[in-house]
Amino acid sequence: MFIKEYISDVYKAVKSLLTGMKTTGGYFIRPGEIITQQYPENRDQLNLPERFRGEVVMLHDENNEHACTGCTACELACPNATIKIITKFDVSPEGKKKKALDTFVYHLELCTMCNLCVEACPTGAITMAQNFEHSVFDRSKLTKKLNQPGSKIREGVE
Amino acid sequence: MYTETQVIRNNTKVTVDGALDGTGEMVINVGPQHPATHGVLHLVITLNGETIQKIEPHLGYIHRSIEKMSESLSYRQFIYVTSRMDYLSSHINNHACAMTVEKGLQLEVPPRAQVIRVLMDELTRVASHELWWGAMAMDLGAFTPFFYAFREREAISDIMEETCGARLTMNYMVPGGVMADLHPNFQRRVKDFIKLFKAKIHEYDELVTGNIIFQNRMKGVGVLSAEDAVSFGCTGPVARASGVKSDIRKLYPYEIYDKLEFDEVTETAGDSFARYMVRMGEMHQSIRIIEQLIDNIPEGDFQAKTKAVLKLPKGEFYTRVETARGELGVYIVSEGGTTPYRIKYRSPGFSNLSALDHMARGSKLGDLMATMGTLDLVIPDIDR
Ligand code: SF4
Ligand code: SF4
């Protein structure tokens, strides 16, 4: 009895091993099914979906104008104090004072890419960009100013 | 290699090599940096020869005090943190939190959002079980399955990336529905994934399930009886492998689960192999759910209208959902303000880990990897 069991065990073991090896070995003769990609060699072909959250950016049009009113809704929505809005007062030609954005400070090192700020913005001034390669040698480089130098608010955005 | 508590308790001296004087026992540390613990779990194991006498898990290495942190976050903000608890079920964690807030607000979620949520939950479950399958096989010494598992998981990650914008910590479920509508490609890609899954799942069985070495290492190892599973508070596949019906989707259906056709996979043996088979079965059931829903996504809103600032009425709110690891409970105490007064998470990993000592006592050290692998521990879920 024992001998019989032993032999059947050995037979089953060898068979199960061969089944497994057939599966893995099959990929030798079907290399087309291998999907491994080499990063960073494939950087040029990288195709990130448009919704991918890599960093927060502010949208500027060709006249260097943005839609941010400095309302701080995004600052309040952010769970980790990643955004700091610094406002100033613009004086219009008629002499009226109006609150406007001075600096949009964005701490990339604190951002968790949760998208809550983008959802909160009433004017759609900010959005998520696809860039994900954020390594730098100095941490202070991760603190960014999102509104471009010399930019101003687009006409008609309230 | 000993801990102070150990030495004090045994009231014995420890020699240089870690053996406890006079008992013939030896104390070793597995972790906090150990490949088989999948994270910073620290197990203090008392051994007699190779036999395990006692396992003492030491927690806290990845404690981020999520519960306390949530008390200072608004009802929209606290949800994103829960992606970082059980990061392999992040959709389901977010879902539970969003549902608790909706319960407090008495908010009706549009049917489209409900279907999207269930679809995402089930995709997450498949992805989570796939990762578990690869990681567990790697614990037992087989390296290849890990890559096979990641091939299918990658397809799900791509779907998530396209619709939710992230691969792991999606933060897609918001109070009232989901953050964005489905991507136009979603249906096609999910169908592609189902095709891929069905074409490849037999490889899982050929590589691991049927393998004789693997079976011998799993069968009869780490047995947990149904009574013990209940008394340790085990849930999810761990409890179901012992024959305890514990699927929250069946027992306390939420969203549209009561209208769906799927089976609760249970086994009776309660050993590591039973837990393995339960998870393999659950993958098929999840695919079955996805197949029922993917062509029947109702039109309509993906998010109910909510106020900009959410305020929960004074009271206590509790919801439970079935994550890939078991029952997750979210308990919110509200004082009527914009932030919760207290949040408590009942996480499946914590209770499942508590049964480890009981399951592994008396077995050999080598068997511990099989037992621990099939518990499917995610350490941030235990520590929070
Ligand atoms: S993505 Fe989230 S963490 Fe980052 S700035 Fe926006 S709200 Fe803050
Ligand atoms: S980015 Fe949007 S939310 Fe933030 S301050 Fe500007 S307008 Fe307000």
CSV table of N, CA and C and ligand atoms in Angstrom, one decimal, chain A residues 58 67-74 85 104 120-123 125-126, ligand 2:
chain,number,residue,atom,x,y,z
A,58,MET,N,-1.8,75.7,-13.0
A,58,MET,CA,-2.8,76.8,-13.3
A,58,MET,C,-2.8,77.0,-14.8
A,67,ALA,N,-7.6,82.4,-14.8
A,67,ALA,CA,-9.0,82.6,-14.4
A,67,ALA,C,-9.1,82.6,-12.8
A,68,CYS,N,-8.0,82.8,-12.2
A,68,CYS,CA,-8.1,82.7,-10.7
A,68,CYS,C,-8.4,84.1,-10.1
A,69,THR,N,-9.5,84.1,-9.3
A,69,THR,CA,-9.9,85.3,-8.6
A,69,THR,C,-9.3,85.5,-7.3
A,70,GLY,N,-8.6,84.5,-6.8
A,70,GLY,CA,-8.0,84.6,-5.4
A,70,GLY,C,-9.0,84.4,-4.4
A,71,CYS,N,-10.0,83.5,-4.6
A,71,CYS,CA,-11.1,83.4,-3.7
A,71,CYS,C,-10.8,82.4,-2.5
A,72,THR,N,-9.6,81.7,-2.6
A,72,THR,CA,-9.1,80.8,-1.6
A,72,THR,C,-10.0,79.6,-1.4
A,73,ALA,N,-10.9,79.3,-2.3
A,73,ALA,CA,-11.7,78.1,-2.1
A,73,ALA,C,-10.9,76.8,-2.1
A,74,CYS,N,-9.9,76.8,-3.0
A,74,CYS,CA,-9.0,75.7,-3.1
A,74,CYS,C,-8.1,75.5,-1.9
A,85,ILE,N,-2.7,81.0,-0.9
A,85,ILE,CA,-3.1,82.0,-1.8
A,85,ILE,C,-2.7,83.4,-1.2
A,104,PHE,N,0.2,82.3,-6.1
A,104,PHE,CA,-0.4,81.0,-5.8
A,104,PHE,C,0.7,80.1,-5.5
A,120,ALA,N,-13.0,72.1,-6.2
A,120,ALA,CA,-13.6,73.2,-5.4
A,120,ALA,C,-13.5,74.5,-6.2
A,121,CYS,N,-12.6,74.6,-7.1
A,121,CYS,CA,-12.4,75.9,-7.8
A,121,CYS,C,-13.7,76.3,-8.6
A,122,PRO,N,-14.3,77.4,-8.3
A,122,PRO,CA,-15.5,77.8,-9.0
A,122,PRO,C,-15.3,78.3,-10.4
A,123,THR,N,-14.0,78.7,-10.7
A,123,THR,CA,-13.8,79.2,-12.1
A,123,THR,C,-13.0,78.3,-13.0
A,125,ALA,N,-9.8,77.4,-12.7
A,125,ALA,CA,-8.5,78.0,-12.9
A,125,ALA,C,-7.4,77.0,-12.8
A,126,ILE,N,-7.6,76.0,-12.0
A,126,ILE,CA,-6.5,75.1,-11.9
A,126,ILE,C,-6.9,73.7,-12.4
C,2,SF4,S1,-7.6,78.6,-8.1
C,2,SF4,FE1,-9.8,78.7,-8.1
C,2,SF4,S2,-10.4,78.2,-6.0
C,2,SF4,FE2,-8.2,78.7,-5.9
C,2,SF4,S3,-8.2,80.9,-5.4
C,2,SF4,FE3,-8.1,80.8,-7.7
C,2,SF4,S4,-10.3,80.9,-8.3
C,2,SF4,FE4,-10.3,80.4,-6.1
